[in-house]
């Protein structure tokens, strides 16, 4: 009976839907985490409160990833190769994990004037939204997938360039404990950019194989 249900789901398109919905669920949680980080550096949410809220957001992202992994175990046909779907999901998870680390370390380090991280987080949101667009097009428009993934890749590259400028600024002055703390926070956002780029590569690779 279970196999018959899987065949029915394949014929009605529900299988693709379950996989893409799990990915979109991960991305929704990740975007919520990015907005939380933005609210924290803008002073709209306190560091302690942001740290606590991020735990709940991360839990939701983990649940969505677990759903995708379970679907992949029994999927007969997937919109792109299962290996690329798994890579994509893992990279999205890395984005959320690194945002969690950014919020946690902000809570611990108490670095002042965090508003200067706004441009980097702006690009994080651009990258996440581009990945959302790519995932929505997975089942039917591979060309649109590649275009959206390229936008995500560009956002990841922008974040890494901003990181280099921030590091140059930080180390142009006296290397104090506060400067080293700020360097750690900037590094967390650079890791987010790398993970966004990895997610873009995974979905592009999958779309190009179709």
mmCIF file with all atom_site columns, C-alpha atoms in Angstrom:
data_model
loop_
_atom_site.group_PDB
_atom_site.id
_atom_site.type_symbol
_atom_site.label_atom_id
_atom_site.label_alt_id
_atom_site.label_comp_id
_atom_site.label_asym_id
_atom_site.label_entity_id
_atom_site.label_seq_id
_atom_site.pdbx_PDB_ins_code
_atom_site.Cartn_x
_atom_site.Cartn_y
_atom_site.Cartn_z
_atom_site.occupancy
_atom_site.B_iso_or_equiv
_atom_site.pdbx_formal_charge
_atom_site.auth_seq_id
_atom_site.auth_comp_id
_atom_site.auth_asym_id
_atom_site.auth_atom_id
_atom_site.pdbx_PDB_model_num
ATOM 1   C CA . UNK A 1 1   ? 0.000  0.000  0.000   1.00 0.00 ? 1   UNK A CA 1
ATOM 2   C CA . UNK A 1 2   ? 2.808  2.395  0.812   1.00 0.00 ? 2   UNK A CA 1
ATOM 3   C CA . UNK A 1 3   ? 4.358  1.856  -2.623  1.00 0.00 ? 3   UNK A CA 1
ATOM 4   C CA . UNK A 1 4   ? 0.981  2.454  -4.278  1.00 0.00 ? 4   UNK A CA 1
ATOM 5   C CA . UNK A 1 5   ? 0.642  5.719  -2.372  1.00 0.00 ? 5   UNK A CA 1
ATOM 6   C CA . UNK A 1 6   ? 4.092  6.761  -3.572  1.00 0.00 ? 6   UNK A CA 1
ATOM 7   C CA . UNK A 1 7   ? 3.104  6.009  -7.186  1.00 0.00 ? 7   UNK A CA 1
ATOM 8   C CA . UNK A 1 8   ? -0.120 7.986  -6.740  1.00 0.00 ? 8   UNK A CA 1
ATOM 9   C CA . UNK A 1 9   ? 1.834  10.908 -5.324  1.00 0.00 ? 9   UNK A CA 1
ATOM 10  C CA . UNK A 1 10  ? 4.275  10.749 -8.222  1.00 0.00 ? 10  UNK A CA 1
ATOM 11  C CA . UNK A 1 11  ? 1.480  10.818 -10.794 1.00 0.00 ? 11  UNK A CA 1
ATOM 12  C CA . UNK A 1 12  ? -0.306 13.737 -9.124  1.00 0.00 ? 12  UNK A CA 1
ATOM 13  C CA . UNK A 1 13  ? 2.853  15.791 -8.509  1.00 0.00 ? 13  UNK A CA 1
ATOM 14  C CA . UNK A 1 14  ? 2.575  15.580 -4.735  1.00 0.00 ? 14  UNK A CA 1
ATOM 15  C CA . UNK A 1 15  ? 6.054  14.131 -4.344  1.00 0.00 ? 15  UNK A CA 1
ATOM 16  C CA . UNK A 1 16  ? 7.745  17.140 -5.951  1.00 0.00 ? 16  UNK A CA 1
ATOM 17  C CA . UNK A 1 17  ? 5.482  19.345 -3.862  1.00 0.00 ? 17  UNK A CA 1
ATOM 18  C CA . UNK A 1 18  ? 6.469  17.685 -0.577  1.00 0.00 ? 18  UNK A CA 1
ATOM 19  C CA . UNK A 1 19  ? 10.173 18.096 -1.325  1.00 0.00 ? 19  UNK A CA 1
ATOM 20  C CA . UNK A 1 20  ? 9.944  21.704 -2.479  1.00 0.00 ? 20  UNK A CA 1
ATOM 21  C CA . UNK A 1 21  ? 7.674  22.623 0.447   1.00 0.00 ? 21  UNK A CA 1
ATOM 22  C CA . UNK A 1 22  ? 10.239 21.239 2.884   1.00 0.00 ? 22  UNK A CA 1
ATOM 23  C CA . UNK A 1 23  ? 12.967 23.319 1.205   1.00 0.00 ? 23  UNK A CA 1
ATOM 24  C CA . UNK A 1 24  ? 10.759 26.403 1.228   1.00 0.00 ? 24  UNK A CA 1
ATOM 25  C CA . UNK A 1 25  ? 10.022 25.752 4.903   1.00 0.00 ? 25  UNK A CA 1
ATOM 26  C CA . UNK A 1 26  ? 13.749 25.726 5.606   1.00 0.00 ? 26  UNK A CA 1
ATOM 27  C CA . UNK A 1 27  ? 14.169 28.957 3.681   1.00 0.00 ? 27  UNK A CA 1
ATOM 28  C CA . UNK A 1 28  ? 11.270 30.631 5.511   1.00 0.00 ? 28  UNK A CA 1
ATOM 29  C CA . UNK A 1 29  ? 12.906 29.799 8.834   1.00 0.00 ? 29  UNK A CA 1
ATOM 30  C CA . UNK A 1 30  ? 16.266 31.014 7.530   1.00 0.00 ? 30  UNK A CA 1
ATOM 31  C CA . UNK A 1 31  ? 14.782 34.295 6.334   1.00 0.00 ? 31  UNK A CA 1
ATOM 32  C CA . UNK A 1 32  ? 13.080 34.744 9.693   1.00 0.00 ? 32  UNK A CA 1
ATOM 33  C CA . UNK A 1 33  ? 16.472 34.234 11.334  1.00 0.00 ? 33  UNK A CA 1
ATOM 34  C CA . UNK A 1 34  ? 18.034 36.862 9.067   1.00 0.00 ? 34  UNK A CA 1
ATOM 35  C CA . UNK A 1 35  ? 15.273 39.371 9.871   1.00 0.00 ? 35  UNK A CA 1
ATOM 36  C CA . UNK A 1 36  ? 15.739 38.640 13.569  1.00 0.00 ? 36  UNK A CA 1
ATOM 37  C CA . UNK A 1 37  ? 19.461 39.389 13.249  1.00 0.00 ? 37  UNK A CA 1
ATOM 38  C CA . UNK A 1 38  ? 18.602 42.606 11.398  1.00 0.00 ? 38  UNK A CA 1
ATOM 39  C CA . UNK A 1 39  ? 16.170 43.633 14.134  1.00 0.00 ? 39  UNK A CA 1
ATOM 40  C CA . UNK A 1 40  ? 18.798 42.885 16.761  1.00 0.00 ? 40  UNK A CA 1
ATOM 41  C CA . UNK A 1 41  ? 21.528 45.048 15.228  1.00 0.00 ? 41  UNK A CA 1
ATOM 42  C CA . UNK A 1 42  ? 18.968 47.829 14.706  1.00 0.00 ? 42  UNK A CA 1
ATOM 43  C CA . UNK A 1 43  ? 18.006 47.756 18.396  1.00 0.00 ? 43  UNK A CA 1
ATOM 44  C CA . UNK A 1 44  ? 14.401 46.684 17.780  1.00 0.00 ? 44  UNK A CA 1
ATOM 45  C CA . UNK A 1 45  ? 15.024 43.387 19.583  1.00 0.00 ? 45  UNK A CA 1
ATOM 46  C CA . UNK A 1 46  ? 17.394 43.010 22.517  1.00 0.00 ? 46  UNK A CA 1
ATOM 47  C CA . UNK A 1 47  ? 20.361 40.671 22.217  1.00 0.00 ? 47  UNK A CA 1
ATOM 48  C CA . UNK A 1 48  ? 19.110 38.321 24.918  1.00 0.00 ? 48  UNK A CA 1
ATOM 49  C CA . UNK A 1 49  ? 15.639 38.182 23.390  1.00 0.00 ? 49  UNK A CA 1
ATOM 50  C CA . UNK A 1 50  ? 17.076 37.574 19.920  1.00 0.00 ? 50  UNK A CA 1
ATOM 51  C CA . UNK A 1 51  ? 19.239 34.769 21.259  1.00 0.00 ? 51  UNK A CA 1
ATOM 52  C CA . UNK A 1 52  ? 16.188 33.077 22.767  1.00 0.00 ? 52  UNK A CA 1
ATOM 53  C CA . UNK A 1 53  ? 13.997 33.574 19.687  1.00 0.00 ? 53  UNK A CA 1
ATOM 54  C CA . UNK A 1 54  ? 16.674 32.148 17.417  1.00 0.00 ? 54  UNK A CA 1
ATOM 55  C CA . UNK A 1 55  ? 16.472 28.799 19.209  1.00 0.00 ? 55  UNK A CA 1
ATOM 56  C CA . UNK A 1 56  ? 12.835 28.426 18.193  1.00 0.00 ? 56  UNK A CA 1
ATOM 57  C CA . UNK A 1 57  ? 13.551 29.488 14.615  1.00 0.00 ? 57  UNK A CA 1
ATOM 58  C CA . UNK A 1 58  ? 16.420 27.008 14.345  1.00 0.00 ? 58  UNK A CA 1
ATOM 59  C CA . UNK A 1 59  ? 14.161 24.230 15.654  1.00 0.00 ? 59  UNK A CA 1
ATOM 60  C CA . UNK A 1 60  ? 11.624 24.938 12.896  1.00 0.00 ? 60  UNK A CA 1
ATOM 61  C CA . UNK A 1 61  ? 14.367 24.849 10.269  1.00 0.00 ? 61  UNK A CA 1
ATOM 62  C CA . UNK A 1 62  ? 15.638 21.529 11.626  1.00 0.00 ? 62  UNK A CA 1
ATOM 63  C CA . UNK A 1 63  ? 12.136 20.043 11.470  1.00 0.00 ? 63  UNK A CA 1
ATOM 64  C CA . UNK A 1 64  ? 11.732 21.071 7.839   1.00 0.00 ? 64  UNK A CA 1
ATOM 65  C CA . UNK A 1 65  ? 15.122 19.558 6.975   1.00 0.00 ? 65  UNK A CA 1
ATOM 66  C CA . UNK A 1 66  ? 14.128 16.323 8.708   1.00 0.00 ? 66  UNK A CA 1
ATOM 67  C CA . UNK A 1 67  ? 10.950 16.207 6.585   1.00 0.00 ? 67  UNK A CA 1
ATOM 68  C CA . UNK A 1 68  ? 12.984 16.570 3.400   1.00 0.00 ? 68  UNK A CA 1
ATOM 69  C CA . UNK A 1 69  ? 15.397 13.808 4.425   1.00 0.00 ? 69  UNK A CA 1
ATOM 70  C CA . UNK A 1 70  ? 12.476 11.462 5.152   1.00 0.00 ? 70  UNK A CA 1
ATOM 71  C CA . UNK A 1 71  ? 10.862 12.233 1.796   1.00 0.00 ? 71  UNK A CA 1
ATOM 72  C CA . UNK A 1 72  ? 14.139 11.569 -0.018  1.00 0.00 ? 72  UNK A CA 1
ATOM 73  C CA . UNK A 1 73  ? 14.430 8.097  1.526   1.00 0.00 ? 73  UNK A CA 1
ATOM 74  C CA . UNK A 1 74  ? 11.398 6.816  -0.382  1.00 0.00 ? 74  UNK A CA 1
ATOM 75  C CA . UNK A 1 75  ? 11.132 9.219  -3.341  1.00 0.00 ? 75  UNK A CA 1
ATOM 76  C CA . UNK A 1 76  ? 10.805 7.454  -6.693  1.00 0.00 ? 76  UNK A CA 1
ATOM 77  C CA . UNK A 1 77  ? 11.423 10.593 -8.754  1.00 0.00 ? 77  UNK A CA 1
ATOM 78  C CA . UNK A 1 78  ? 12.719 13.969 -7.598  1.00 0.00 ? 78  UNK A CA 1
ATOM 79  C CA . UNK A 1 79  ? 12.782 17.386 -9.361  1.00 0.00 ? 79  UNK A CA 1
ATOM 80  C CA . UNK A 1 80  ? 16.606 17.243 -9.392  1.00 0.00 ? 80  UNK A CA 1
ATOM 81  C CA . UNK A 1 81  ? 19.077 14.570 -8.283  1.00 0.00 ? 81  UNK A CA 1
ATOM 82  C CA . UNK A 1 82  ? 18.574 13.525 -4.646  1.00 0.00 ? 82  UNK A CA 1
ATOM 83  C CA . UNK A 1 83  ? 22.260 14.255 -3.980  1.00 0.00 ? 83  UNK A CA 1
ATOM 84  C CA . UNK A 1 84  ? 21.813 17.853 -5.140  1.00 0.00 ? 84  UNK A CA 1
ATOM 85  C CA . UNK A 1 85  ? 18.622 18.236 -3.100  1.00 0.00 ? 85  UNK A CA 1
ATOM 86  C CA . UNK A 1 86  ? 20.475 16.999 -0.032  1.00 0.00 ? 86  UNK A CA 1
ATOM 87  C CA . UNK A 1 87  ? 23.384 19.390 -0.714  1.00 0.00 ? 87  UNK A CA 1
ATOM 88  C CA . UNK A 1 88  ? 20.944 22.248 -1.128  1.00 0.00 ? 88  UNK A CA 1
ATOM 89  C CA . UNK A 1 89  ? 19.151 21.437 2.121   1.00 0.00 ? 89  UNK A CA 1
ATOM 90  C CA . UNK A 1 90  ? 22.434 21.082 3.993   1.00 0.00 ? 90  UNK A CA 1
ATOM 91  C CA . UNK A 1 91  ? 23.697 24.437 2.700   1.00 0.00 ? 91  UNK A CA 1
ATOM 92  C CA . UNK A 1 92  ? 20.462 26.172 3.706   1.00 0.00 ? 92  UNK A CA 1
ATOM 93  C CA . UNK A 1 93  ? 20.903 24.619 7.138   1.00 0.00 ? 93  UNK A CA 1
ATOM 94  C CA . UNK A 1 94  ? 24.455 26.030 7.232   1.00 0.00 ? 94  UNK A CA 1
ATOM 95  C CA . UNK A 1 95  ? 23.072 29.521 6.513   1.00 0.00 ? 95  UNK A CA 1
ATOM 96  C CA . UNK A 1 96  ? 20.665 29.294 9.447   1.00 0.00 ? 96  UNK A CA 1
ATOM 97  C CA . UNK A 1 97  ? 23.292 27.778 11.752  1.00 0.00 ? 97  UNK A CA 1
ATOM 98  C CA . UNK A 1 98  ? 25.712 30.617 10.987  1.00 0.00 ? 98  UNK A CA 1
ATOM 99  C CA . UNK A 1 99  ? 23.002 33.242 11.581  1.00 0.00 ? 99  UNK A CA 1
ATOM 100 C CA . UNK A 1 100 ? 22.337 31.522 14.915  1.00 0.00 ? 100 UNK A CA 1
ATOM 101 C CA . UNK A 1 101 ? 26.041 31.776 15.745  1.00 0.00 ? 101 UNK A CA 1
ATOM 102 C CA . UNK A 1 102 ? 26.055 35.469 14.778  1.00 0.00 ? 102 UNK A CA 1
ATOM 103 C CA . UNK A 1 103 ? 23.158 36.214 17.136  1.00 0.00 ? 103 UNK A CA 1
ATOM 104 C CA . UNK A 1 104 ? 24.622 34.079 19.913  1.00 0.00 ? 104 UNK A CA 1
ATOM 105 C CA . UNK A 1 105 ? 28.051 35.714 19.677  1.00 0.00 ? 105 UNK A CA 1
ATOM 106 C CA . UNK A 1 106 ? 26.495 39.158 19.555  1.00 0.00 ? 106 UNK A CA 1
ATOM 107 C CA . UNK A 1 107 ? 24.718 38.264 22.793  1.00 0.00 ? 107 UNK A CA 1
ATOM 108 C CA . UNK A 1 108 ? 28.006 37.094 24.340  1.00 0.00 ? 108 UNK A CA 1
ATOM 109 C CA . UNK A 1 109 ? 30.408 39.766 23.024  1.00 0.00 ? 109 UNK A CA 1
ATOM 110 C CA . UNK A 1 110 ? 28.214 42.889 23.363  1.00 0.00 ? 110 UNK A CA 1
ATOM 111 C CA . UNK A 1 111 ? 29.976 44.634 20.486  1.00 0.00 ? 111 UNK A CA 1
ATOM 112 C CA . UNK A 1 112 ? 28.719 48.239 20.182  1.00 0.00 ? 112 UNK A CA 1
ATOM 113 C CA . UNK A 1 113 ? 27.576 49.954 16.970  1.00 0.00 ? 113 UNK A CA 1
ATOM 114 C CA . UNK A 1 114 ? 26.389 46.794 15.229  1.00 0.00 ? 114 UNK A CA 1
ATOM 115 C CA . UNK A 1 115 ? 24.344 48.813 12.753  1.00 0.00 ? 115 UNK A CA 1
ATOM 116 C CA . UNK A 1 116 ? 27.405 48.751 10.477  1.00 0.00 ? 116 UNK A CA 1
ATOM 117 C CA . UNK A 1 117 ? 26.584 45.087 9.732   1.00 0.00 ? 117 UNK A CA 1
ATOM 118 C CA . UNK A 1 118 ? 23.364 46.147 7.980   1.00 0.00 ? 118 UNK A CA 1
ATOM 119 C CA . UNK A 1 119 ? 24.725 46.014 4.384   1.00 0.00 ? 119 UNK A CA 1
ATOM 120 C CA . UNK A 1 120 ? 25.954 42.460 4.899   1.00 0.00 ? 120 UNK A CA 1
ATOM 121 C CA . UNK A 1 121 ? 22.621 41.318 6.313   1.00 0.00 ? 121 UNK A CA 1
ATOM 122 C CA . UNK A 1 122 ? 20.821 43.098 3.472   1.00 0.00 ? 122 UNK A CA 1
ATOM 123 C CA . UNK A 1 123 ? 22.703 40.864 1.040   1.00 0.00 ? 123 UNK A CA 1
ATOM 124 C CA . UNK A 1 124 ? 21.943 37.807 3.170   1.00 0.00 ? 124 UNK A CA 1
ATOM 125 C CA . UNK A 1 125 ? 18.236 38.528 2.688   1.00 0.00 ? 125 UNK A CA 1
ATOM 126 C CA . UNK A 1 126 ? 18.735 39.087 -1.051  1.00 0.00 ? 126 UNK A CA 1
ATOM 127 C CA . UNK A 1 127 ? 20.460 35.714 -1.291  1.00 0.00 ? 127 UNK A CA 1
ATOM 128 C CA . UNK A 1 128 ? 17.790 33.858 0.688   1.00 0.00 ? 128 UNK A CA 1
ATOM 129 C CA . UNK A 1 129 ? 14.981 35.369 -1.377  1.00 0.00 ? 129 UNK A CA 1
ATOM 130 C CA . UNK A 1 130 ? 16.769 34.413 -4.605  1.00 0.00 ? 130 UNK A CA 1
ATOM 131 C CA . UNK A 1 131 ? 17.072 30.842 -3.341  1.00 0.00 ? 131 UNK A CA 1
ATOM 132 C CA . UNK A 1 132 ? 13.340 30.853 -2.572  1.00 0.00 ? 132 UNK A CA 1
ATOM 133 C CA . UNK A 1 133 ? 12.629 31.899 -6.163  1.00 0.00 ? 133 UNK A CA 1
ATOM 134 C CA . UNK A 1 134 ? 14.878 29.136 -7.479  1.00 0.00 ? 134 UNK A CA 1
ATOM 135 C CA . UNK A 1 135 ? 13.205 26.445 -5.370  1.00 0.00 ? 135 UNK A CA 1
ATOM 136 C CA . UNK A 1 136 ? 9.714  27.537 -6.465  1.00 0.00 ? 136 UNK A CA 1
ATOM 137 C CA . UNK A 1 137 ? 10.740 27.039 -10.096 1.00 0.00 ? 137 UNK A CA 1
ATOM 138 C CA . UNK A 1 138 ? 12.401 23.649 -9.542  1.00 0.00 ? 138 UNK A CA 1
ATOM 139 C CA . UNK A 1 139 ? 9.640  21.437 -10.880 1.00 0.00 ? 139 UNK A CA 1
ATOM 140 C CA . UNK A 1 140 ? 8.779  23.328 -14.057 1.00 0.00 ? 140 UNK A CA 1
ATOM 141 C CA . UNK A 1 141 ? 11.219 26.081 -15.108 1.00 0.00 ? 141 UNK A CA 1
ATOM 142 C CA . UNK A 1 142 ? 14.904 24.998 -15.004 1.00 0.00 ? 142 UNK A CA 1
ATOM 143 C CA . UNK A 1 143 ? 16.032 28.158 -16.846 1.00 0.00 ? 143 UNK A CA 1
ATOM 144 C CA . UNK A 1 144 ? 14.414 30.351 -14.188 1.00 0.00 ? 144 UNK A CA 1
ATOM 145 C CA . UNK A 1 145 ? 16.084 28.204 -11.518 1.00 0.00 ? 145 UNK A CA 1
ATOM 146 C CA . UNK A 1 146 ? 19.533 28.940 -12.929 1.00 0.00 ? 146 UNK A CA 1
ATOM 147 C CA . UNK A 1 147 ? 18.806 32.682 -13.202 1.00 0.00 ? 147 UNK A CA 1
ATOM 148 C CA . UNK A 1 148 ? 17.592 32.917 -9.593  1.00 0.00 ? 148 UNK A CA 1
ATOM 149 C CA . UNK A 1 149 ? 20.509 30.803 -8.377  1.00 0.00 ? 149 UNK A CA 1
ATOM 150 C CA . UNK A 1 150 ? 22.904 33.198 -10.104 1.00 0.00 ? 150 UNK A CA 1
ATOM 151 C CA . UNK A 1 151 ? 21.349 36.082 -8.156  1.00 0.00 ? 151 UNK A CA 1
ATOM 152 C CA . UNK A 1 152 ? 21.897 34.137 -4.933  1.00 0.00 ? 152 UNK A CA 1
ATOM 153 C CA . UNK A 1 153 ? 25.506 33.441 -5.937  1.00 0.00 ? 153 UNK A CA 1
ATOM 154 C CA . UNK A 1 154 ? 26.073 37.161 -6.575  1.00 0.00 ? 154 UNK A CA 1
ATOM 155 C CA . UNK A 1 155 ? 24.676 37.998 -3.130  1.00 0.00 ? 155 UNK A CA 1
ATOM 156 C CA . UNK A 1 156 ? 27.056 35.482 -1.539  1.00 0.00 ? 156 UNK A CA 1
ATOM 157 C CA . UNK A 1 157 ? 29.962 37.065 -3.406  1.00 0.00 ? 157 UNK A CA 1
ATOM 158 C CA . UNK A 1 158 ? 28.909 40.547 -2.256  1.00 0.00 ? 158 UNK A CA 1
ATOM 159 C CA . UNK A 1 159 ? 28.905 39.397 1.352   1.00 0.00 ? 159 UNK A CA 1
ATOM 160 C CA . UNK A 1 160 ? 32.414 38.011 1.037   1.00 0.00 ? 160 UNK A CA 1
ATOM 161 C CA . UNK A 1 161 ? 33.684 41.252 -0.521  1.00 0.00 ? 161 UNK A CA 1
ATOM 162 C CA . UNK A 1 162 ? 32.084 43.271 2.288   1.00 0.00 ? 162 UNK A CA 1
ATOM 163 C CA . UNK A 1 163 ? 33.810 40.980 4.760   1.00 0.00 ? 163 UNK A CA 1
ATOM 164 C CA . UNK A 1 164 ? 37.192 41.851 3.238   1.00 0.00 ? 164 UNK A CA 1
ATOM 165 C CA . UNK A 1 165 ? 36.498 45.589 3.535   1.00 0.00 ? 165 UNK A CA 1
ATOM 166 C CA . UNK A 1 166 ? 35.304 45.175 7.114   1.00 0.00 ? 166 UNK A CA 1
ATOM 167 C CA . UNK A 1 167 ? 38.419 43.211 8.060   1.00 0.00 ? 167 UNK A CA 1
ATOM 168 C CA . UNK A 1 168 ? 40.593 45.913 6.481   1.00 0.00 ? 168 UNK A CA 1
ATOM 169 C CA . UNK A 1 169 ? 38.773 48.564 8.517   1.00 0.00 ? 169 UNK A CA 1
ATOM 170 C CA . UNK A 1 170 ? 38.974 46.603 11.776  1.00 0.00 ? 170 UNK A CA 1
ATOM 171 C CA . UNK A 1 171 ? 42.710 45.955 11.503  1.00 0.00 ? 171 UNK A CA 1
ATOM 172 C CA . UNK A 1 172 ? 43.575 49.453 10.292  1.00 0.00 ? 172 UNK A CA 1
ATOM 173 C CA . UNK A 1 173 ? 43.458 50.595 13.908  1.00 0.00 ? 173 UNK A CA 1
ATOM 174 C CA . UNK A 1 174 ? 44.700 49.232 17.202  1.00 0.00 ? 174 UNK A CA 1
ATOM 175 C CA . UNK A 1 175 ? 44.032 45.509 17.615  1.00 0.00 ? 175 UNK A CA 1
ATOM 176 C CA . UNK A 1 176 ? 42.050 45.458 20.844  1.00 0.00 ? 176 UNK A CA 1
ATOM 177 C CA . UNK A 1 177 ? 39.817 42.844 22.419  1.00 0.00 ? 177 UNK A CA 1
ATOM 178 C CA . UNK A 1 178 ? 36.808 44.720 21.060  1.00 0.00 ? 178 UNK A CA 1
ATOM 179 C CA . UNK A 1 179 ? 38.283 44.688 17.551  1.00 0.00 ? 179 UNK A CA 1
ATOM 180 C CA . UNK A 1 180 ? 38.785 40.933 17.741  1.00 0.00 ? 180 UNK A CA 1
ATOM 181 C CA . UNK A 1 181 ? 35.191 40.428 18.894  1.00 0.00 ? 181 UNK A CA 1
ATOM 182 C CA . UNK A 1 182 ? 33.947 42.493 15.968  1.00 0.00 ? 182 UNK A CA 1
ATOM 183 C CA . UNK A 1 183 ? 36.128 40.459 13.631  1.00 0.00 ? 183 UNK A CA 1
ATOM 184 C CA . UNK A 1 184 ? 34.429 37.270 14.856  1.00 0.00 ? 184 UNK A CA 1
ATOM 185 C CA . UNK A 1 185 ? 30.970 38.674 14.128  1.00 0.00 ? 185 UNK A CA 1
ATOM 186 C CA . UNK A 1 186 ? 31.986 39.790 10.647  1.00 0.00 ? 186 UNK A CA 1
ATOM 187 C CA . UNK A 1 187 ? 33.466 36.345 10.039  1.00 0.00 ? 187 UNK A CA 1
ATOM 188 C CA . UNK A 1 188 ? 30.121 34.732 10.948  1.00 0.00 ? 188 UNK A CA 1
ATOM 189 C CA . UNK A 1 189 ? 28.387 36.747 8.247   1.00 0.00 ? 189 UNK A CA 1
ATOM 190 C CA . UNK A 1 190 ? 31.111 35.856 5.751   1.00 0.00 ? 190 UNK A CA 1
ATOM 191 C CA . UNK A 1 191 ? 30.395 32.165 6.472   1.00 0.00 ? 191 UNK A CA 1
ATOM 192 C CA . UNK A 1 192 ? 26.719 32.871 5.752   1.00 0.00 ? 192 UNK A CA 1
ATOM 193 C CA . UNK A 1 193 ? 27.755 34.229 2.355   1.00 0.00 ? 193 UNK A CA 1
ATOM 194 C CA . UNK A 1 194 ? 29.780 31.099 1.606   1.00 0.00 ? 194 UNK A CA 1
ATOM 195 C CA . UNK A 1 195 ? 26.812 28.880 2.543   1.00 0.00 ? 195 UNK A CA 1
ATOM 196 C CA . UNK A 1 196 ? 24.474 30.894 0.278   1.00 0.00 ? 196 UNK A CA 1
ATOM 197 C CA . UNK A 1 197 ? 26.938 30.397 -2.569  1.00 0.00 ? 197 UNK A CA 1
ATOM 198 C CA . UNK A 1 198 ? 27.096 26.660 -1.857  1.00 0.00 ? 198 UNK A CA 1
ATOM 199 C CA . UNK A 1 199 ? 23.291 26.441 -1.922  1.00 0.00 ? 199 UNK A CA 1
ATOM 200 C CA . UNK A 1 200 ? 23.246 28.281 -5.262  1.00 0.00 ? 200 UNK A CA 1
ATOM 201 C CA . UNK A 1 201 ? 25.813 25.846 -6.678  1.00 0.00 ? 201 UNK A CA 1
ATOM 202 C CA . UNK A 1 202 ? 23.802 22.820 -5.525  1.00 0.00 ? 202 UNK A CA 1
ATOM 203 C CA . UNK A 1 203 ? 20.550 23.943 -7.108  1.00 0.00 ? 203 UNK A CA 1
ATOM 204 C CA . UNK A 1 204 ? 22.322 25.060 -10.309 1.00 0.00 ? 204 UNK A CA 1
ATOM 205 C CA . UNK A 1 205 ? 24.101 21.725 -10.648 1.00 0.00 ? 205 UNK A CA 1
ATOM 206 C CA . UNK A 1 206 ? 20.796 19.906 -10.205 1.00 0.00 ? 206 UNK A CA 1
ATOM 207 C CA . UNK A 1 207 ? 18.958 22.067 -12.740 1.00 0.00 ? 207 UNK A CA 1
ATOM 208 C CA . UNK A 1 208 ? 21.707 21.716 -15.365 1.00 0.00 ? 208 UNK A CA 1
ATOM 209 C CA . UNK A 1 209 ? 21.578 17.903 -15.167 1.00 0.00 ? 209 UNK A CA 1
ATOM 210 C CA . UNK A 1 210 ? 17.892 17.785 -16.118 1.00 0.00 ? 210 UNK A CA 1
#
